[in-house]
Amino acid sequence: MTAERHAYAKPEPPGGAPVRVPRQRKAAAQRVVAYLVTVWIVVTLVFVLPRAVPGDPLAVYDNAEAPLTPEARAAFESHYHLDRPLLAQYAHYLRSIARADFGDSIAQRASVGFLLRRRLPWTLLLVGTSLAVSSAVSFAAGITSAWRRGSATDRRLLTAMTMLHAVPEYVLATLLLILFGVVIPIFPIASASTPFTASSGQLYKLADVAFHLALPAMALSLGLVGTKFLLVRNTTISVLGQEYMVAARAKGLPDQLLKYRHAGRNVLLPFLTVVGLQVAFAAGGALFVETVFGYPGLASLMIPAVENKDFPLLEACFLLMALLVLTVNLAVDMAYARLDPRVGAE
């Protein structure tokens, strides 16, 4: 039998056995290629769109009291490469992006990299905390609501989450600011830390940052929780009638095991997709929340940059926000493929 199997086996090419790339690996490579193409499109749009807006980026230096001389204007245009043709500016922009060199801000008169290192971590902290909190709350509340469908708990959760889903983040931020910062002054209403605490211990600094983060993260989390809750509730309701759930319930398994191990696993895949899609909404909502609370994130750079047509700063901020959204969606897509092999092979 062994000899017959070898006789009919396909001969191997010289140099060893043929290398076969699994379908899942091919699909992952295709996703990475699509991600890189999307990044290039985003990079191009980030370059083109600010320049399509009318206005003079050097107007911040040119005023009635001290107008720019022709020599000074020529020097500024040369420094920021504004005197070059558009294609030459685009080529310089691509080379700078490849080196992670964003140049100097026109209005802020400082290195863009220096400004981003000061502001970007605060936005990432706010967005990451809000996504984590809203995901945990919506997942647990959605499964609980579906498990108690038709009860008073289900009706209360459904009403509250639907209302939160309909209210914009900046309205929630304003209400929380007035309620817990003015009427009941529990939390600070501005900044991300208390001034003059450089000599304090690390534990105090962490507690102080968390204290200042509480209201902004609460506002953004409440704005994100409604969509995920509705998805988890509806998906769980559709799962509860499946045969394997009926069989598991008939075996007398505990409710916690049925809810989170059996039903929760089936909810996890669409839930991850929504979490990935919500990164864009969280990043956009964070700008409004940061503005309301005076939180020192990217909003404090982007809003003045838009007003002043600060090309280098605008390009860097928009590009980083877009890369954050695209990278998280790629990671979620990869995780989805690992959790469901049928998707990974497509």
mmCIF file with all atom_site columns, C-alpha atoms in Angstrom, residues 60-230:
data_model
loop_
_atom_site.group_PDB
_atom_site.id
_atom_site.type_symbol
_atom_site.label_atom_id
_atom_site.label_alt_id
_atom_site.label_comp_id
_atom_site.label_asym_id
_atom_site.label_entity_id
_atom_site.label_seq_id
_atom_site.pdbx_PDB_ins_code
_atom_site.Cartn_x
_atom_site.Cartn_y
_atom_site.Cartn_z
_atom_site.occupancy
_atom_site.B_iso_or_equiv
_atom_site.pdbx_formal_charge
_atom_site.auth_seq_id
_atom_site.auth_comp_id
_atom_site.auth_asym_id
_atom_site.auth_atom_id
_atom_site.pdbx_PDB_model_num
ATOM 1   C CA . VAL A 1 60  ? -0.501  84.841 10.542 1.00 0.00 ? 60  VAL A CA 1
ATOM 2   C CA . TYR A 1 61  ? 2.775   86.735 9.964  1.00 0.00 ? 61  TYR A CA 1
ATOM 3   C CA . ASP A 1 62  ? 1.222   89.501 7.859  1.00 0.00 ? 62  ASP A CA 1
ATOM 4   C CA . ASN A 1 63  ? -0.825  92.138 9.678  1.00 0.00 ? 63  ASN A CA 1
ATOM 5   C CA . ALA A 1 64  ? -1.498  95.860 9.428  1.00 0.00 ? 64  ALA A CA 1
ATOM 6   C CA . GLU A 1 65  ? 0.897   96.775 12.237 1.00 0.00 ? 65  GLU A CA 1
ATOM 7   C CA . ALA A 1 66  ? 3.832   94.770 10.872 1.00 0.00 ? 66  ALA A CA 1
ATOM 8   C CA . PRO A 1 67  ? 3.237   93.743 7.256  1.00 0.00 ? 67  PRO A CA 1
ATOM 9   C CA . LEU A 1 68  ? 5.546   91.203 5.652  1.00 0.00 ? 68  LEU A CA 1
ATOM 10  C CA . THR A 1 69  ? 8.173   92.632 3.364  1.00 0.00 ? 69  THR A CA 1
ATOM 11  C CA . PRO A 1 70  ? 8.628   90.923 -0.008 1.00 0.00 ? 70  PRO A CA 1
ATOM 12  C CA . GLU A 1 71  ? 11.974  89.583 1.172  1.00 0.00 ? 71  GLU A CA 1
ATOM 13  C CA . ALA A 1 72  ? 10.487  88.134 4.360  1.00 0.00 ? 72  ALA A CA 1
ATOM 14  C CA . ARG A 1 73  ? 7.575   86.556 2.454  1.00 0.00 ? 73  ARG A CA 1
ATOM 15  C CA . ALA A 1 74  ? 9.992   84.985 -0.020 1.00 0.00 ? 74  ALA A CA 1
ATOM 16  C CA . ALA A 1 75  ? 12.055  83.594 2.880  1.00 0.00 ? 75  ALA A CA 1
ATOM 17  C CA . PHE A 1 76  ? 8.978   82.072 4.551  1.00 0.00 ? 76  PHE A CA 1
ATOM 18  C CA . GLU A 1 77  ? 7.727   80.584 1.273  1.00 0.00 ? 77  GLU A CA 1
ATOM 19  C CA . SER A 1 78  ? 11.141  79.045 0.643  1.00 0.00 ? 78  SER A CA 1
ATOM 20  C CA . HIS A 1 79  ? 11.337  77.584 4.174  1.00 0.00 ? 79  HIS A CA 1
ATOM 21  C CA . TYR A 1 80  ? 7.892   75.978 3.930  1.00 0.00 ? 80  TYR A CA 1
ATOM 22  C CA . HIS A 1 81  ? 8.371   75.046 0.235  1.00 0.00 ? 81  HIS A CA 1
ATOM 23  C CA . LEU A 1 82  ? 5.365   77.140 -0.789 1.00 0.00 ? 82  LEU A CA 1
ATOM 24  C CA . ASP A 1 83  ? 7.311   78.667 -3.670 1.00 0.00 ? 83  ASP A CA 1
ATOM 25  C CA . ARG A 1 84  ? 7.571   75.307 -5.455 1.00 0.00 ? 84  ARG A CA 1
ATOM 26  C CA . PRO A 1 85  ? 5.091   73.828 -7.949 1.00 0.00 ? 85  PRO A CA 1
ATOM 27  C CA . LEU A 1 86  ? 2.372   71.657 -6.439 1.00 0.00 ? 86  LEU A CA 1
ATOM 28  C CA . LEU A 1 87  ? 3.895   68.388 -7.680 1.00 0.00 ? 87  LEU A CA 1
ATOM 29  C CA . ALA A 1 88  ? 7.259   69.339 -6.206 1.00 0.00 ? 88  ALA A CA 1
ATOM 30  C CA . GLN A 1 89  ? 5.553   70.115 -2.894 1.00 0.00 ? 89  GLN A CA 1
ATOM 31  C CA . TYR A 1 90  ? 3.809   66.727 -3.038 1.00 0.00 ? 90  TYR A CA 1
ATOM 32  C CA . ALA A 1 91  ? 7.085   64.904 -3.696 1.00 0.00 ? 91  ALA A CA 1
ATOM 33  C CA . HIS A 1 92  ? 8.756   66.705 -0.779 1.00 0.00 ? 92  HIS A CA 1
ATOM 34  C CA . TYR A 1 93  ? 5.745   65.903 1.395  1.00 0.00 ? 93  TYR A CA 1
ATOM 35  C CA . LEU A 1 94  ? 5.984   62.170 0.580  1.00 0.00 ? 94  LEU A CA 1
ATOM 36  C CA . ARG A 1 95  ? 9.713   62.106 1.316  1.00 0.00 ? 95  ARG A CA 1
ATOM 37  C CA . SER A 1 96  ? 9.123   63.857 4.630  1.00 0.00 ? 96  SER A CA 1
ATOM 38  C CA . ILE A 1 97  ? 6.339   61.442 5.597  1.00 0.00 ? 97  ILE A CA 1
ATOM 39  C CA . ALA A 1 98  ? 8.612   58.491 4.787  1.00 0.00 ? 98  ALA A CA 1
ATOM 40  C CA . ARG A 1 99  ? 11.181  59.942 7.238  1.00 0.00 ? 99  ARG A CA 1
ATOM 41  C CA . ALA A 1 100 ? 8.456   60.734 9.823  1.00 0.00 ? 100 ALA A CA 1
ATOM 42  C CA . ASP A 1 101 ? 9.499   64.380 9.506  1.00 0.00 ? 101 ASP A CA 1
ATOM 43  C CA . PHE A 1 102 ? 6.479   66.697 9.582  1.00 0.00 ? 102 PHE A CA 1
ATOM 44  C CA . GLY A 1 103 ? 8.483   69.916 9.418  1.00 0.00 ? 103 GLY A CA 1
ATOM 45  C CA . ASP A 1 104 ? 7.714   73.113 11.319 1.00 0.00 ? 104 ASP A CA 1
ATOM 46  C CA . SER A 1 105 ? 4.346   74.608 12.159 1.00 0.00 ? 105 SER A CA 1
ATOM 47  C CA . ILE A 1 106 ? 3.662   77.896 10.385 1.00 0.00 ? 106 ILE A CA 1
ATOM 48  C CA . ALA A 1 107 ? 1.483   79.476 13.068 1.00 0.00 ? 107 ALA A CA 1
ATOM 49  C CA . GLN A 1 108 ? 2.906   77.844 16.210 1.00 0.00 ? 108 GLN A CA 1
ATOM 50  C CA . ARG A 1 109 ? 6.534   78.474 15.200 1.00 0.00 ? 109 ARG A CA 1
ATOM 51  C CA . ALA A 1 110 ? 7.676   75.126 16.595 1.00 0.00 ? 110 ALA A CA 1
ATOM 52  C CA . SER A 1 111 ? 8.460   71.666 15.320 1.00 0.00 ? 111 SER A CA 1
ATOM 53  C CA . VAL A 1 112 ? 5.317   69.701 14.437 1.00 0.00 ? 112 VAL A CA 1
ATOM 54  C CA . GLY A 1 113 ? 6.862   66.594 15.968 1.00 0.00 ? 113 GLY A CA 1
ATOM 55  C CA . PHE A 1 114 ? 7.408   68.438 19.257 1.00 0.00 ? 114 PHE A CA 1
ATOM 56  C CA . LEU A 1 115 ? 3.781   69.642 19.295 1.00 0.00 ? 115 LEU A CA 1
ATOM 57  C CA . LEU A 1 116 ? 2.441   66.169 18.526 1.00 0.00 ? 116 LEU A CA 1
ATOM 58  C CA . ARG A 1 117 ? 4.515   64.524 21.246 1.00 0.00 ? 117 ARG A CA 1
ATOM 59  C CA . ARG A 1 118 ? 2.894   66.894 23.741 1.00 0.00 ? 118 ARG A CA 1
ATOM 60  C CA . ARG A 1 119 ? -0.712  66.511 22.541 1.00 0.00 ? 119 ARG A CA 1
ATOM 61  C CA . LEU A 1 120 ? -1.198  63.128 20.843 1.00 0.00 ? 120 LEU A CA 1
ATOM 62  C CA . PRO A 1 121 ? -0.781  60.951 23.987 1.00 0.00 ? 121 PRO A CA 1
ATOM 63  C CA . TRP A 1 122 ? -3.696  62.743 25.667 1.00 0.00 ? 122 TRP A CA 1
ATOM 64  C CA . THR A 1 123 ? -6.011  62.081 22.715 1.00 0.00 ? 123 THR A CA 1
ATOM 65  C CA . LEU A 1 124 ? -4.943  58.427 22.549 1.00 0.00 ? 124 LEU A CA 1
ATOM 66  C CA . LEU A 1 125 ? -5.565  58.086 26.287 1.00 0.00 ? 125 LEU A CA 1
ATOM 67  C CA . LEU A 1 126 ? -9.045  59.607 25.965 1.00 0.00 ? 126 LEU A CA 1
ATOM 68  C CA . VAL A 1 127 ? -10.039 57.564 22.898 1.00 0.00 ? 127 VAL A CA 1
ATOM 69  C CA . GLY A 1 128 ? -8.589  54.299 24.223 1.00 0.00 ? 128 GLY A CA 1
ATOM 70  C CA . THR A 1 129 ? -10.196 54.660 27.646 1.00 0.00 ? 129 THR A CA 1
ATOM 71  C CA . SER A 1 130 ? -13.584 55.572 26.166 1.00 0.00 ? 130 SER A CA 1
ATOM 72  C CA . LEU A 1 131 ? -13.571 52.664 23.717 1.00 0.00 ? 131 LEU A CA 1
ATOM 73  C CA . ALA A 1 132 ? -12.587 50.191 26.445 1.00 0.00 ? 132 ALA A CA 1
ATOM 74  C CA . VAL A 1 133 ? -15.185 51.440 28.934 1.00 0.00 ? 133 VAL A CA 1
ATOM 75  C CA . SER A 1 134 ? -18.016 51.721 26.395 1.00 0.00 ? 134 SER A CA 1
ATOM 76  C CA . SER A 1 135 ? -17.225 48.262 24.963 1.00 0.00 ? 135 SER A CA 1
ATOM 77  C CA . ALA A 1 136 ? -17.245 46.555 28.360 1.00 0.00 ? 136 ALA A CA 1
ATOM 78  C CA . VAL A 1 137 ? -20.454 48.311 29.486 1.00 0.00 ? 137 VAL A CA 1
ATOM 79  C CA . SER A 1 138 ? -22.332 47.783 26.212 1.00 0.00 ? 138 SER A CA 1
ATOM 80  C CA . PHE A 1 139 ? -21.354 44.100 25.978 1.00 0.00 ? 139 PHE A CA 1
ATOM 81  C CA . ALA A 1 140 ? -22.472 43.267 29.514 1.00 0.00 ? 140 ALA A CA 1
ATOM 82  C CA . ALA A 1 141 ? -25.604 45.458 29.339 1.00 0.00 ? 141 ALA A CA 1
ATOM 83  C CA . GLY A 1 142 ? -26.598 44.132 25.901 1.00 0.00 ? 142 GLY A CA 1
ATOM 84  C CA . ILE A 1 143 ? -26.406 40.483 26.958 1.00 0.00 ? 143 ILE A CA 1
ATOM 85  C CA . THR A 1 144 ? -28.234 41.218 30.225 1.00 0.00 ? 144 THR A CA 1
ATOM 86  C CA . SER A 1 145 ? -30.984 43.100 28.393 1.00 0.00 ? 145 SER A CA 1
ATOM 87  C CA . ALA A 1 146 ? -31.463 40.305 25.855 1.00 0.00 ? 146 ALA A CA 1
ATOM 88  C CA . TRP A 1 147 ? -31.444 37.652 28.569 1.00 0.00 ? 147 TRP A CA 1
ATOM 89  C CA . ARG A 1 148 ? -34.202 39.528 30.410 1.00 0.00 ? 148 ARG A CA 1
ATOM 90  C CA . ARG A 1 149 ? -36.131 40.531 27.302 1.00 0.00 ? 149 ARG A CA 1
ATOM 91  C CA . GLY A 1 150 ? -39.491 42.091 28.108 1.00 0.00 ? 150 GLY A CA 1
ATOM 92  C CA . SER A 1 151 ? -38.644 42.747 31.770 1.00 0.00 ? 151 SER A CA 1
ATOM 93  C CA . ALA A 1 152 ? -38.431 46.124 33.499 1.00 0.00 ? 152 ALA A CA 1
ATOM 94  C CA . THR A 1 153 ? -34.617 45.923 33.372 1.00 0.00 ? 153 THR A CA 1
ATOM 95  C CA . ASP A 1 154 ? -34.722 45.391 29.622 1.00 0.00 ? 154 ASP A CA 1
ATOM 96  C CA . ARG A 1 155 ? -37.078 48.322 29.084 1.00 0.00 ? 155 ARG A CA 1
ATOM 97  C CA . ARG A 1 156 ? -34.985 50.667 31.230 1.00 0.00 ? 156 ARG A CA 1
ATOM 98  C CA . LEU A 1 157 ? -31.730 49.705 29.522 1.00 0.00 ? 157 LEU A CA 1
ATOM 99  C CA . LEU A 1 158 ? -33.263 49.948 26.065 1.00 0.00 ? 158 LEU A CA 1
ATOM 100 C CA . THR A 1 159 ? -34.726 53.392 26.772 1.00 0.00 ? 159 THR A CA 1
ATOM 101 C CA . ALA A 1 160 ? -31.509 54.746 28.313 1.00 0.00 ? 160 ALA A CA 1
ATOM 102 C CA . MET A 1 161 ? -29.244 53.411 25.588 1.00 0.00 ? 161 MET A CA 1
ATOM 103 C CA . THR A 1 162 ? -31.498 54.627 22.804 1.00 0.00 ? 162 THR A CA 1
ATOM 104 C CA . MET A 1 163 ? -31.495 58.119 24.297 1.00 0.00 ? 163 MET A CA 1
ATOM 105 C CA . LEU A 1 164 ? -27.696 58.089 24.646 1.00 0.00 ? 164 LEU A CA 1
ATOM 106 C CA . HIS A 1 165 ? -27.405 56.927 21.042 1.00 0.00 ? 165 HIS A CA 1
ATOM 107 C CA . ALA A 1 166 ? -29.357 59.972 19.873 1.00 0.00 ? 166 ALA A CA 1
ATOM 108 C CA . VAL A 1 167 ? -27.482 62.637 21.890 1.00 0.00 ? 167 VAL A CA 1
ATOM 109 C CA . PRO A 1 168 ? -24.242 64.077 20.364 1.00 0.00 ? 168 PRO A CA 1
ATOM 110 C CA . GLU A 1 169 ? -21.010 63.831 22.348 1.00 0.00 ? 169 GLU A CA 1
ATOM 111 C CA . TYR A 1 170 ? -20.587 67.583 22.757 1.00 0.00 ? 170 TYR A CA 1
ATOM 112 C CA . VAL A 1 171 ? -24.078 67.848 24.311 1.00 0.00 ? 171 VAL A CA 1
ATOM 113 C CA . LEU A 1 172 ? -23.249 65.047 26.760 1.00 0.00 ? 172 LEU A CA 1
ATOM 114 C CA . ALA A 1 173 ? -19.933 66.731 27.532 1.00 0.00 ? 173 ALA A CA 1
ATOM 115 C CA . THR A 1 174 ? -21.631 70.074 28.214 1.00 0.00 ? 174 THR A CA 1
ATOM 116 C CA . LEU A 1 175 ? -24.257 68.476 30.481 1.00 0.00 ? 175 LEU A CA 1
ATOM 117 C CA . LEU A 1 176 ? -21.630 66.558 32.462 1.00 0.00 ? 176 LEU A CA 1
ATOM 118 C CA . LEU A 1 177 ? -19.471 69.672 32.737 1.00 0.00 ? 177 LEU A CA 1
ATOM 119 C CA . ILE A 1 178 ? -22.362 71.702 34.158 1.00 0.00 ? 178 ILE A CA 1
ATOM 120 C CA . LEU A 1 179 ? -23.620 68.926 36.449 1.00 0.00 ? 179 LEU A CA 1
ATOM 121 C CA . PHE A 1 180 ? -20.377 67.528 37.919 1.00 0.00 ? 180 PHE A CA 1
ATOM 122 C CA . GLY A 1 181 ? -18.114 70.517 37.423 1.00 0.00 ? 181 GLY A CA 1
ATOM 123 C CA . VAL A 1 182 ? -20.370 73.455 38.387 1.00 0.00 ? 182 VAL A CA 1
ATOM 124 C CA . VAL A 1 183 ? -23.587 72.360 40.116 1.00 0.00 ? 183 VAL A CA 1
ATOM 125 C CA . ILE A 1 184 ? -21.947 69.481 41.997 1.00 0.00 ? 184 ILE A CA 1
ATOM 126 C CA . PRO A 1 185 ? -18.240 70.370 41.766 1.00 0.00 ? 185 PRO A CA 1
ATOM 127 C CA . ILE A 1 186 ? -16.729 66.898 42.058 1.00 0.00 ? 186 ILE A CA 1
ATOM 128 C CA . PHE A 1 187 ? -14.386 66.782 39.063 1.00 0.00 ? 187 PHE A CA 1
ATOM 129 C CA . PRO A 1 188 ? -12.088 69.413 37.516 1.00 0.00 ? 188 PRO A CA 1
ATOM 130 C CA . ILE A 1 189 ? -13.552 71.167 34.495 1.00 0.00 ? 189 ILE A CA 1
ATOM 131 C CA . ALA A 1 190 ? -10.400 71.803 32.455 1.00 0.00 ? 190 ALA A CA 1
ATOM 132 C CA . SER A 1 191 ? -6.881  70.561 31.664 1.00 0.00 ? 191 SER A CA 1
ATOM 133 C CA . ALA A 1 192 ? -5.521  67.008 31.994 1.00 0.00 ? 192 ALA A CA 1
ATOM 134 C CA . SER A 1 193 ? -3.500  67.388 35.188 1.00 0.00 ? 193 SER A CA 1
ATOM 135 C CA . THR A 1 194 ? -2.966  69.730 38.090 1.00 0.00 ? 194 THR A CA 1
ATOM 136 C CA . PRO A 1 195 ? -0.228  72.346 37.523 1.00 0.00 ? 195 PRO A CA 1
ATOM 137 C CA . PHE A 1 196 ? 2.984   72.293 39.533 1.00 0.00 ? 196 PHE A CA 1
ATOM 138 C CA . THR A 1 197 ? 2.893   68.589 40.433 1.00 0.00 ? 197 THR A CA 1
ATOM 139 C CA . ALA A 1 198 ? 6.209   67.647 38.814 1.00 0.00 ? 198 ALA A CA 1
ATOM 140 C CA . SER A 1 199 ? 7.778   66.812 42.180 1.00 0.00 ? 199 SER A CA 1
ATOM 141 C CA . SER A 1 200 ? 4.857   64.612 43.302 1.00 0.00 ? 200 SER A CA 1
ATOM 142 C CA . GLY A 1 201 ? 5.025   60.832 43.384 1.00 0.00 ? 201 GLY A CA 1
ATOM 143 C CA . GLN A 1 202 ? 4.072   58.646 40.428 1.00 0.00 ? 202 GLN A CA 1
ATOM 144 C CA . LEU A 1 203 ? 0.985   57.264 42.171 1.00 0.00 ? 203 LEU A CA 1
ATOM 145 C CA . TYR A 1 204 ? -0.320  60.768 42.832 1.00 0.00 ? 204 TYR A CA 1
ATOM 146 C CA . LYS A 1 205 ? 0.333   61.782 39.220 1.00 0.00 ? 205 LYS A CA 1
ATOM 147 C CA . LEU A 1 206 ? -1.564  58.765 37.874 1.00 0.00 ? 206 LEU A CA 1
ATOM 148 C CA . ALA A 1 207 ? -4.501  59.441 40.208 1.00 0.00 ? 207 ALA A CA 1
ATOM 149 C CA . ASP A 1 208 ? -4.488  63.108 39.200 1.00 0.00 ? 208 ASP A CA 1
ATOM 150 C CA . VAL A 1 209 ? -4.540  62.252 35.463 1.00 0.00 ? 209 VAL A CA 1
ATOM 151 C CA . ALA A 1 210 ? -7.360  59.753 36.003 1.00 0.00 ? 210 ALA A CA 1
ATOM 152 C CA . PHE A 1 211 ? -9.306  62.359 38.008 1.00 0.00 ? 211 PHE A CA 1
ATOM 153 C CA . HIS A 1 212 ? -9.053  64.889 35.176 1.00 0.00 ? 212 HIS A CA 1
ATOM 154 C CA . LEU A 1 213 ? -9.840  62.199 32.592 1.00 0.00 ? 213 LEU A CA 1
ATOM 155 C CA . ALA A 1 214 ? -13.058 61.061 34.306 1.00 0.00 ? 214 ALA A CA 1
ATOM 156 C CA . LEU A 1 215 ? -15.527 63.578 32.830 1.00 0.00 ? 215 LEU A CA 1
ATOM 157 C CA . PRO A 1 216 ? -14.158 63.663 29.250 1.00 0.00 ? 216 PRO A CA 1
ATOM 158 C CA . ALA A 1 217 ? -13.961 59.858 29.126 1.00 0.00 ? 217 ALA A CA 1
ATOM 159 C CA . MET A 1 218 ? -17.460 59.566 30.586 1.00 0.00 ? 218 MET A CA 1
ATOM 160 C CA . ALA A 1 219 ? -18.888 61.927 27.973 1.00 0.00 ? 219 ALA A CA 1
ATOM 161 C CA . LEU A 1 220 ? -17.232 60.111 25.065 1.00 0.00 ? 220 LEU A CA 1
ATOM 162 C CA . SER A 1 221 ? -18.057 56.645 26.472 1.00 0.00 ? 221 SER A CA 1
ATOM 163 C CA . LEU A 1 222 ? -21.740 57.505 26.853 1.00 0.00 ? 222 LEU A CA 1
ATOM 164 C CA . GLY A 1 223 ? -21.798 58.680 23.247 1.00 0.00 ? 223 GLY A CA 1
ATOM 165 C CA . LEU A 1 224 ? -20.315 55.361 22.045 1.00 0.00 ? 224 LEU A CA 1
ATOM 166 C CA . VAL A 1 225 ? -22.169 52.874 24.214 1.00 0.00 ? 225 VAL A CA 1
ATOM 167 C CA . GLY A 1 226 ? -25.606 53.002 22.548 1.00 0.00 ? 226 GLY A CA 1
ATOM 168 C CA . THR A 1 227 ? -24.687 51.564 19.139 1.00 0.00 ? 227 THR A CA 1
ATOM 169 C CA . LYS A 1 228 ? -22.785 48.605 20.559 1.00 0.00 ? 228 LYS A CA 1
ATOM 170 C CA . PHE A 1 229 ? -25.500 47.900 23.117 1.00 0.00 ? 229 PHE A CA 1
ATOM 171 C CA . LEU A 1 230 ? -28.200 47.662 20.448 1.00 0.00 ? 230 LEU A CA 1
#
